[in-house]
Coordinates of C-alpha atoms in Angstrom, one line a residue:
M30 CA 101.4 89.0 71.9
I31 CA 103.2 86.1 73.5
N32 CA 107.0 86.3 73.8
N33 CA 108.1 82.7 74.1
T34 CA 111.7 82.5 75.1
G35 CA 111.6 78.8 76.2
A36 CA 112.0 75.6 74.4
G37 CA 108.4 74.4 74.7
A38 CA 105.4 75.2 72.6
V39 CA 102.8 77.7 73.7
S40 CA 99.1 77.8 73.0
G41 CA 96.4 80.4 73.0
T42 CA 93.3 81.8 71.2
F43 CA 93.0 84.5 68.6
S44 CA 89.6 86.2 69.1
G45 CA 88.0 88.6 66.6
Q46 CA 90.7 88.3 64.0
P47 CA 89.2 87.3 60.6
E48 CA 91.2 85.7 57.8
G49 CA 93.6 88.3 56.3
S50 CA 93.4 90.8 59.1
T51 CA 96.5 92.3 60.6
I52 CA 97.8 92.6 64.2
T53 CA 100.8 94.5 65.6
A54 CA 103.1 93.6 68.4
T55 CA 105.9 95.4 70.2
Y56 CA 109.2 93.8 71.2
N57 CA 112.3 95.5 72.5
G58 CA 110.8 98.9 71.7
D59 CA 110.1 98.0 68.0
T60 CA 106.8 97.4 66.3
F61 CA 106.0 94.5 64.0
T62 CA 103.0 93.9 61.8
F63 CA 101.7 90.5 60.9
R64 CA 98.9 89.2 58.6
V65 CA 96.6 86.5 60.1
S66 CA 95.8 83.3 58.2
Y67 CA 93.9 80.1 59.3
T68 CA 94.5 78.1 56.1
G69 CA 96.1 74.7 56.4
G70 CA 96.8 72.7 59.5
T71 CA 94.0 71.2 61.5
G72 CA 91.7 74.2 61.3
N73 CA 92.7 75.4 64.7
D74 CA 96.1 76.7 63.6
V75 CA 97.1 80.3 62.9
T76 CA 99.9 81.5 60.6
L77 CA 101.4 84.9 61.1
T78 CA 103.2 86.4 58.1
R79 CA 105.4 89.4 58.8
I80 CA 104.6 92.5 56.7
P81 CA 107.6 94.6 55.8
G82 CA 107.9 97.9 57.6
A83 CA 108.5 101.3 56.1
G84 CA 111.4 101.3 53.7
Q85 CA 111.4 97.5 53.4
I86 CA 110.5 94.8 50.9
A87 CA 109.7 91.2 51.4
S88 CA 112.5 89.0 50.1
G89 CA 113.5 85.4 49.8
Q90 CA 116.5 84.4 51.7
V91 CA 119.2 81.9 50.7
T92 CA 120.9 80.0 53.5
T93 CA 123.1 77.0 53.9
F94 CA 120.9 74.1 55.0
A95 CA 123.7 71.6 55.5
G96 CA 127.4 71.2 54.6
S97 CA 130.6 73.2 54.8
T98 CA 133.9 72.1 53.3
D99 CA 134.7 69.0 51.3
G100 CA 134.6 65.8 53.4
N101 CA 132.6 63.0 54.8
V102 CA 131.2 64.0 58.2
N103 CA 127.7 63.5 59.6
G104 CA 126.3 66.2 61.9
T105 CA 123.8 69.0 62.0
G106 CA 123.8 71.9 59.6
T107 CA 127.3 73.3 58.8
A108 CA 128.9 70.7 61.0
A109 CA 128.2 68.1 58.3
K110 CA 130.5 67.7 55.2
F111 CA 129.7 66.4 51.7
S112 CA 132.0 65.7 48.8
S113 CA 132.2 68.0 45.8
Y114 CA 130.4 65.3 43.7
L115 CA 127.0 66.2 45.3
Y116 CA 124.4 65.6 42.7
G117 CA 120.7 64.5 43.1
L118 CA 118.3 65.8 45.7
T119 CA 114.7 64.9 46.6
V120 CA 112.4 65.8 49.5
D121 CA 109.9 63.4 51.1
S122 CA 106.5 64.2 52.6
S123 CA 108.0 64.8 56.0
D124 CA 110.5 67.3 54.6
N125 CA 113.4 64.9 55.0
V126 CA 115.9 65.7 52.2
Y127 CA 117.9 62.9 50.4
V128 CA 121.0 63.8 48.4
V129 CA 123.4 61.7 46.3
D130 CA 126.9 62.2 47.7
N131 CA 128.6 60.5 44.8
G132 CA 132.1 61.2 46.0
N133 CA 131.5 59.4 49.2
A134 CA 129.6 56.6 47.5
V135 CA 126.5 57.0 49.6
V136 CA 123.0 58.6 49.8
R137 CA 122.8 61.0 52.7
K138 CA 119.6 61.9 54.6
I139 CA 119.1 65.4 56.0
S140 CA 116.2 65.7 58.5
S141 CA 113.9 68.7 58.5
G142 CA 116.1 70.0 61.4
G143 CA 119.3 69.7 59.4
L144 CA 120.7 66.5 60.9
V145 CA 122.8 64.6 58.2
T146 CA 123.2 60.8 58.4
D147 CA 124.1 58.1 55.9
V148 CA 121.4 55.9 54.4
S149 CA 123.6 52.9 55.0
P150 CA 122.0 50.4 52.6
T151 CA 123.0 52.6 49.7
S152 CA 126.8 52.5 50.4
G153 CA 127.6 49.1 48.9
Y154 CA 126.3 49.5 45.3
L155 CA 127.7 52.8 44.0
A156 CA 129.0 53.0 40.5
D157 CA 128.1 56.5 39.5
Y158 CA 124.9 57.6 41.2
H159 CA 123.3 60.7 39.7
R160 CA 119.7 61.6 40.6
I161 CA 117.3 60.4 43.3
T162 CA 113.6 60.4 44.1
V163 CA 111.4 58.9 46.8
D164 CA 107.9 57.5 46.7
G165 CA 105.1 57.7 49.3
A166 CA 106.2 54.4 51.0
G167 CA 109.7 55.7 51.6
N168 CA 111.4 53.7 48.8
L169 CA 114.4 55.5 47.3
F170 CA 115.2 55.3 43.6
V171 CA 118.7 56.3 42.4
S172 CA 119.9 56.5 38.8
D173 CA 123.2 54.8 38.2
T174 CA 124.8 56.3 35.1
M175 CA 127.7 53.8 35.0
Q176 CA 125.8 50.6 35.4
N177 CA 122.9 52.1 33.3
C178 CA 120.1 51.1 35.7
V179 CA 118.0 52.4 38.5
R180 CA 118.5 51.1 42.0
K181 CA 115.5 50.9 44.4
F182 CA 116.3 50.9 48.1
A183 CA 113.4 49.8 50.3
P184 CA 113.1 51.1 53.9
N185 CA 114.2 47.7 55.1
G186 CA 117.4 48.0 53.2
T187 CA 116.6 45.7 50.3
M188 CA 118.0 46.7 47.0
T189 CA 116.3 46.0 43.7
Q190 CA 117.7 46.8 40.3
I191 CA 115.3 48.2 37.7
A192 CA 115.6 48.7 33.9
S193 CA 118.9 46.9 33.4
G194 CA 119.8 46.8 29.7
L195 CA 117.3 49.5 28.8
L196 CA 119.0 52.7 29.8
R197 CA 122.0 54.7 28.8
S198 CA 123.2 57.5 31.2
P199 CA 119.9 57.6 33.1
A200 CA 119.4 60.9 34.9
G201 CA 116.2 62.5 36.5
L202 CA 113.5 60.4 38.2
V203 CA 110.1 61.1 39.6
V204 CA 107.3 58.9 41.0
D205 CA 103.8 60.0 40.1
R206 CA 100.6 59.9 42.1
L207 CA 99.8 56.3 40.8
G208 CA 103.2 55.0 41.9
N209 CA 104.7 54.9 38.4
L210 CA 108.4 55.6 38.1
H211 CA 109.5 57.9 35.2
V212 CA 113.1 57.9 34.2
A213 CA 114.9 60.4 32.0
D214 CA 116.9 58.1 29.8
A215 CA 119.3 60.9 28.8
G216 CA 121.7 58.9 26.6
N217 CA 118.8 57.6 24.5
A218 CA 117.0 60.9 24.4
R219 CA 113.7 59.5 25.8
I220 CA 111.6 59.0 28.9
L221 CA 110.7 55.5 30.2
T222 CA 107.9 54.7 32.6
F223 CA 107.8 51.7 34.9
N224 CA 105.0 50.5 37.1
S225 CA 105.3 49.8 40.8
A226 CA 106.4 46.2 39.9
G227 CA 109.3 47.6 37.9
T228 CA 107.8 46.6 34.5
L229 CA 108.3 49.0 31.5
V230 CA 104.8 50.3 30.6
N231 CA 105.5 53.3 28.4
T232 CA 108.2 55.0 26.3
R233 CA 108.2 58.6 25.2
N234 CA 110.3 59.6 22.2
N235 CA 110.7 63.0 20.5
L236 CA 113.2 63.6 17.7
N237 CA 113.6 67.2 19.0
W238 CA 115.0 66.0 22.3
Y239 CA 118.8 65.7 22.7
F240 CA 119.6 65.0 26.4
P241 CA 116.6 65.0 28.8
V242 CA 118.0 65.2 32.4
G243 CA 115.3 66.5 34.7
L244 CA 111.7 65.7 35.2
A245 CA 108.9 67.4 37.2
L246 CA 105.4 66.5 38.3
D247 CA 102.5 69.0 38.2
A248 CA 100.3 69.9 41.2
A249 CA 98.1 66.9 40.6
G250 CA 101.1 64.5 40.8
D251 CA 101.3 63.7 37.1
L252 CA 104.5 63.8 34.9
A253 CA 104.3 67.2 33.3
Y254 CA 107.7 68.9 32.6
M255 CA 111.2 68.1 31.4
V256 CA 114.5 70.0 31.0
D257 CA 116.7 69.1 28.0
A258 CA 120.4 69.9 28.8
G259 CA 121.5 69.2 25.3
N260 CA 119.2 71.7 23.7
A261 CA 118.9 74.1 26.7
Q262 CA 115.1 73.9 26.8
V263 CA 112.1 73.3 29.1
W264 CA 109.4 71.1 27.7
D265 CA 105.7 70.7 28.6
L266 CA 105.2 67.0 28.4
K267 CA 101.4 67.3 28.7
T268 CA 101.2 69.0 25.3
N269 CA 104.5 67.6 24.0
A270 CA 105.6 71.1 23.2
L271 CA 108.6 73.4 23.8
L272 CA 107.7 75.7 26.8
A273 CA 110.9 77.9 27.0
G274 CA 114.3 78.2 25.4
A275 CA 115.6 78.7 21.9
T276 CA 114.2 76.5 19.1
N277 CA 117.4 74.6 18.8
N278 CA 117.8 71.0 17.9
F279 CA 121.4 70.0 18.3
R280 CA 120.6 66.3 18.4
P281 CA 123.0 64.5 16.1
A282 CA 121.8 62.0 13.5
S283 CA 123.3 59.3 15.7
L284 CA 123.4 59.8 19.4
P285 CA 127.0 59.7 20.7
S286 CA 128.3 56.6 22.3
N287 CA 129.2 58.5 25.5
P288 CA 126.6 61.3 25.8
S289 CA 127.0 61.8 29.5
S290 CA 129.9 64.1 29.0
L291 CA 128.1 66.4 26.6
D292 CA 131.5 67.4 25.2
T293 CA 129.9 68.4 21.9
L294 CA 127.0 70.4 23.4
S295 CA 126.2 73.2 21.0
A296 CA 123.2 74.8 22.8
K297 CA 125.2 77.0 25.2
S298 CA 123.8 80.5 25.3
T299 CA 124.2 83.4 27.6
P300 CA 121.2 83.1 30.0
S301 CA 118.6 85.7 29.5
D302 CA 115.0 86.2 30.7
G303 CA 112.1 86.2 28.3
T304 CA 109.0 84.4 27.2
N305 CA 108.9 81.1 25.5
T306 CA 111.4 80.9 22.7
T307 CA 112.9 84.4 23.5
A308 CA 114.3 83.1 26.8
R309 CA 117.7 81.5 27.0
F310 CA 119.3 78.9 29.3
Y311 CA 123.0 77.9 29.4
C312 CA 122.4 74.3 30.6
P313 CA 119.2 73.5 32.6
L314 CA 119.9 70.5 34.8
D315 CA 116.8 69.9 37.0
I316 CA 113.3 71.2 37.4
V317 CA 110.6 71.1 40.1
M318 CA 107.1 72.6 40.5
G319 CA 106.9 74.9 43.5
K320 CA 103.9 75.2 45.8
D321 CA 103.1 78.4 44.0
G322 CA 102.5 76.6 40.8
N323 CA 105.6 77.9 39.1
L324 CA 108.6 75.8 37.8
Y325 CA 112.1 76.3 39.2
V326 CA 115.1 75.3 37.2
T327 CA 118.8 75.0 38.0
D328 CA 120.8 76.5 35.2
S329 CA 124.5 76.0 35.3
Y330 CA 126.7 73.4 33.5
Y331 CA 126.8 69.6 33.2
P332 CA 129.4 68.4 35.8
G333 CA 132.5 66.9 34.1
G334 CA 131.3 67.5 30.6
M335 CA 131.2 71.2 29.9
N336 CA 133.3 74.3 30.3
P337 CA 131.9 75.8 33.5
S338 CA 129.3 78.5 33.0
S339 CA 130.1 82.1 34.2
Q340 CA 126.5 82.1 35.6
H341 CA 125.1 79.8 38.3
L342 CA 121.4 80.5 38.4
I343 CA 118.0 79.4 39.7
R344 CA 115.4 80.3 37.1
K345 CA 111.7 80.7 37.6
V346 CA 109.4 79.5 34.7
T347 CA 105.7 80.0 34.7
T348 CA 103.5 77.4 33.1
N349 CA 102.9 79.9 30.3
G350 CA 106.7 80.0 29.6
V351 CA 107.7 83.3 31.2
V352 CA 111.3 82.9 32.4
T353 CA 112.9 85.1 35.0
T354 CA 116.1 84.7 37.1
L355 CA 115.1 84.1 40.7
T356 CA 118.6 84.2 42.3
G357 CA 122.3 83.6 41.6
G358 CA 124.9 85.1 39.3
T359 CA 128.6 84.6 38.9
S360 CA 130.2 81.7 40.8
G361 CA 130.4 82.3 44.5
N362 CA 129.3 81.0 47.9
T363 CA 127.1 83.7 49.4
D364 CA 124.0 83.4 51.6
G365 CA 121.5 86.3 52.0
P366 CA 118.7 87.9 50.0
L367 CA 117.9 86.6 46.6
G368 CA 119.6 89.5 44.9
I369 CA 123.1 88.8 46.4
A370 CA 123.1 85.0 46.9
R371 CA 125.7 83.1 44.9
F372 CA 126.2 79.4 44.0
N373 CA 128.8 77.3 42.2
N374 CA 127.2 74.6 40.0
P375 CA 123.7 74.1 41.4
V376 CA 122.6 70.7 40.1
S377 CA 119.4 69.2 41.6
I378 CA 116.4 71.0 43.1
G379 CA 113.4 70.1 45.2
V380 CA 110.7 71.7 47.3
D381 CA 109.5 71.3 50.9
S382 CA 106.0 71.3 52.2
S383 CA 106.1 75.0 52.9
G384 CA 107.2 75.9 49.4
N385 CA 110.9 76.6 50.1
L386 CA 113.4 75.3 47.6
L387 CA 116.3 73.0 48.4
L388 CA 119.2 72.4 46.0
T389 CA 122.6 70.8 45.8
D390 CA 125.4 73.3 45.4
R391 CA 128.0 70.9 44.0
V392 CA 131.3 72.8 44.0
N393 CA 130.5 74.5 47.3
T394 CA 129.8 71.0 48.8
R395 CA 126.6 72.3 50.4
V396 CA 122.8 71.9 50.3
R397 CA 121.3 75.4 50.1
K398 CA 117.8 76.5 51.0
V399 CA 116.0 79.2 49.0
G400 CA 113.5 80.5 51.5
L401 CA 110.3 81.6 49.7
A402 CA 107.7 81.1 52.3
G403 CA 106.8 81.3 56.0
D404 CA 109.6 81.8 58.5
S405 CA 112.1 81.5 55.7
L406 CA 110.8 84.7 54.0
G407 CA 112.7 87.7 55.3
C408 CA 112.4 91.4 55.0
V409 CA 115.3 93.5 53.6
P410 CA 115.5 97.2 53.0
I411 CA 114.9 98.7 49.5
L412 CA 118.1 99.1 47.5
T413 CA 118.9 102.6 46.2
L414 CA 121.3 103.8 43.4
G415 CA 122.8 107.2 43.0
S416 CA 125.8 109.2 41.9
A417 CA 128.1 111.9 43.4
V418 CA 131.1 113.9 42.3
A419 CA 134.2 113.5 44.4
G420 CA 136.0 116.4 46.0
S421 CA 139.6 116.6 47.1
S422 CA 138.9 114.7 50.3
G423 CA 136.4 112.2 48.8
V424 CA 132.6 112.4 49.0
T425 CA 129.9 111.5 51.5
V426 CA 127.0 109.4 50.2
S427 CA 123.8 108.7 52.1
G428 CA 120.6 106.7 52.0
T429 CA 117.9 105.4 54.2
V430 CA 117.3 102.0 55.7
N431 CA 115.0 100.4 58.3
P432 CA 116.6 97.7 60.5
N433 CA 113.2 97.2 62.1
G434 CA 114.3 95.0 64.9
F435 CA 117.3 93.4 63.4
I436 CA 121.1 94.0 63.6
T437 CA 121.7 95.0 60.0
T438 CA 124.8 95.2 57.8
T439 CA 124.7 98.1 55.3
R440 CA 127.1 98.4 52.5
F441 CA 127.7 101.2 50.0
D442 CA 129.0 99.6 46.8
F443 CA 130.6 102.2 44.5
G444 CA 132.7 102.6 41.4
T445 CA 133.2 104.7 38.3
S446 CA 130.2 103.3 36.4
A447 CA 126.8 102.1 37.4
T448 CA 127.7 98.6 36.2
N449 CA 131.1 98.3 37.9
L450 CA 130.5 98.9 41.6
N451 CA 133.8 97.3 42.6
R452 CA 134.6 99.0 45.9
S453 CA 132.6 99.1 49.1
A454 CA 132.2 100.8 52.5
T455 CA 130.4 98.8 55.2
L456 CA 128.3 99.9 58.3
T457 CA 126.6 97.9 61.0
L458 CA 123.3 99.2 62.3
S459 CA 121.7 98.3 65.6
P460 CA 117.9 97.6 65.8
N461 CA 116.0 100.8 65.8
N462 CA 113.2 101.5 68.2
D463 CA 110.4 102.3 65.7
T464 CA 109.2 101.4 62.2
S465 CA 110.6 104.5 60.5
A466 CA 113.6 104.4 58.1
Q467 CA 116.8 106.0 59.4
N468 CA 119.5 107.9 57.5
V469 CA 122.9 106.3 56.9
S470 CA 126.0 107.8 55.3
A471 CA 129.6 106.9 54.6
L472 CA 132.6 108.9 53.5
L473 CA 134.2 107.4 50.4
T474 CA 137.9 108.2 50.1
N475 CA 140.9 107.7 47.8
L476 CA 138.8 109.0 44.9
V477 CA 139.8 111.0 41.8
N478 CA 139.0 114.6 42.4
L479 CA 136.0 115.9 40.3
S480 CA 135.2 112.4 39.0
T481 CA 131.7 111.0 39.1
Y482 CA 131.2 107.9 41.3
Y483 CA 128.1 105.7 41.3
Y484 CA 126.9 104.0 44.4
R485 CA 124.3 101.5 45.6
L486 CA 123.1 101.0 49.2
Q487 CA 122.8 97.3 49.8
T488 CA 121.7 95.8 53.1
S489 CA 121.3 92.4 54.7
I490 CA 120.1 91.1 58.0
S491 CA 123.0 90.0 60.2

């Protein structure tokens, strides 16, 4: 195995390793196992996917892709700063990310390496930018909810206004494989389609829609899915049918004059997983189809128009309508494995060429990456849950974990009930020298004698 510690690329040949075979490599006394794949690339490329070791499971990882505190600073990664009015997001074919930084009145570009710069032609027109998309030629389309239009910014800096006089509170945008622009005309509860010349060519109406805000293409590049924030639903546009969410229709007889605030939204439910109409959303804001063929939805609250939700989630929806919660929970700002990551008002979502998700985390003024593939897919130890009775000097709890080549932070969360683990004891483990799990333990003190305490071993890679 090649250990490349330099900045340049290395090349070599894999011999006698068929598709799907495994290879092992030793580094710093630890053994790693990888699965071989030749799919994708030019046909001469190889992808090595790490297989979890003993006591480990594969896990997605949430990281901060760009941004830190509230501000207006260009830079790389966390050196950059965005405003707390960070709304729309889209990803182009080269994995550049574009975000609507409404508070700084500009669209920002984030390279695949995390470098943040201003898209300068967009800085002179802002009224209330909301969502954004990009076509194959590099044209940016931004919905302006105050001027009720879509602004098209060509790569040469030219701005063209589309759909003036037709829209009310426009939100989500996508460009399909034929170059047609689809706009969620939220305030009019409809979807409009414009050809590449900017001419209206189709209008979709449905009396069961209240406030459509996010649109998604299918794997073929055709308009296929929509999220309705007003009714807290996901719709399949190919069949014109409700895919997931309660069978609500809170649309009033006359649409309100200022629908963008959603002050009278009645669809708010406690988010819960389920299938089709048994699933519940609080307020789905955006939707994208992942490289795995599943849909991913930001489920939080409409900025400026609703009481903040207690849950800030990324939901996974299969094309058959099975809804599960991928990551998130109560408001917070935590990177790490999917089970512990936290957000605060995730608004817009996109996907890169590897299948990783990118999203705007508005209140945290960050762009977050949900790593679901390739190098962004990590390995974390299996969580364990147990209970113990405290003695006069406390109680020692134990578990097993496999650092498997990583400096690992291990935390015992504990409390008086399995659903209220509100205290913790933290350990830091050095990389072990083999693939076996190792025992860890912690003495929990300041406990009530003879009381039962519940604990969970939770671990993350440092």
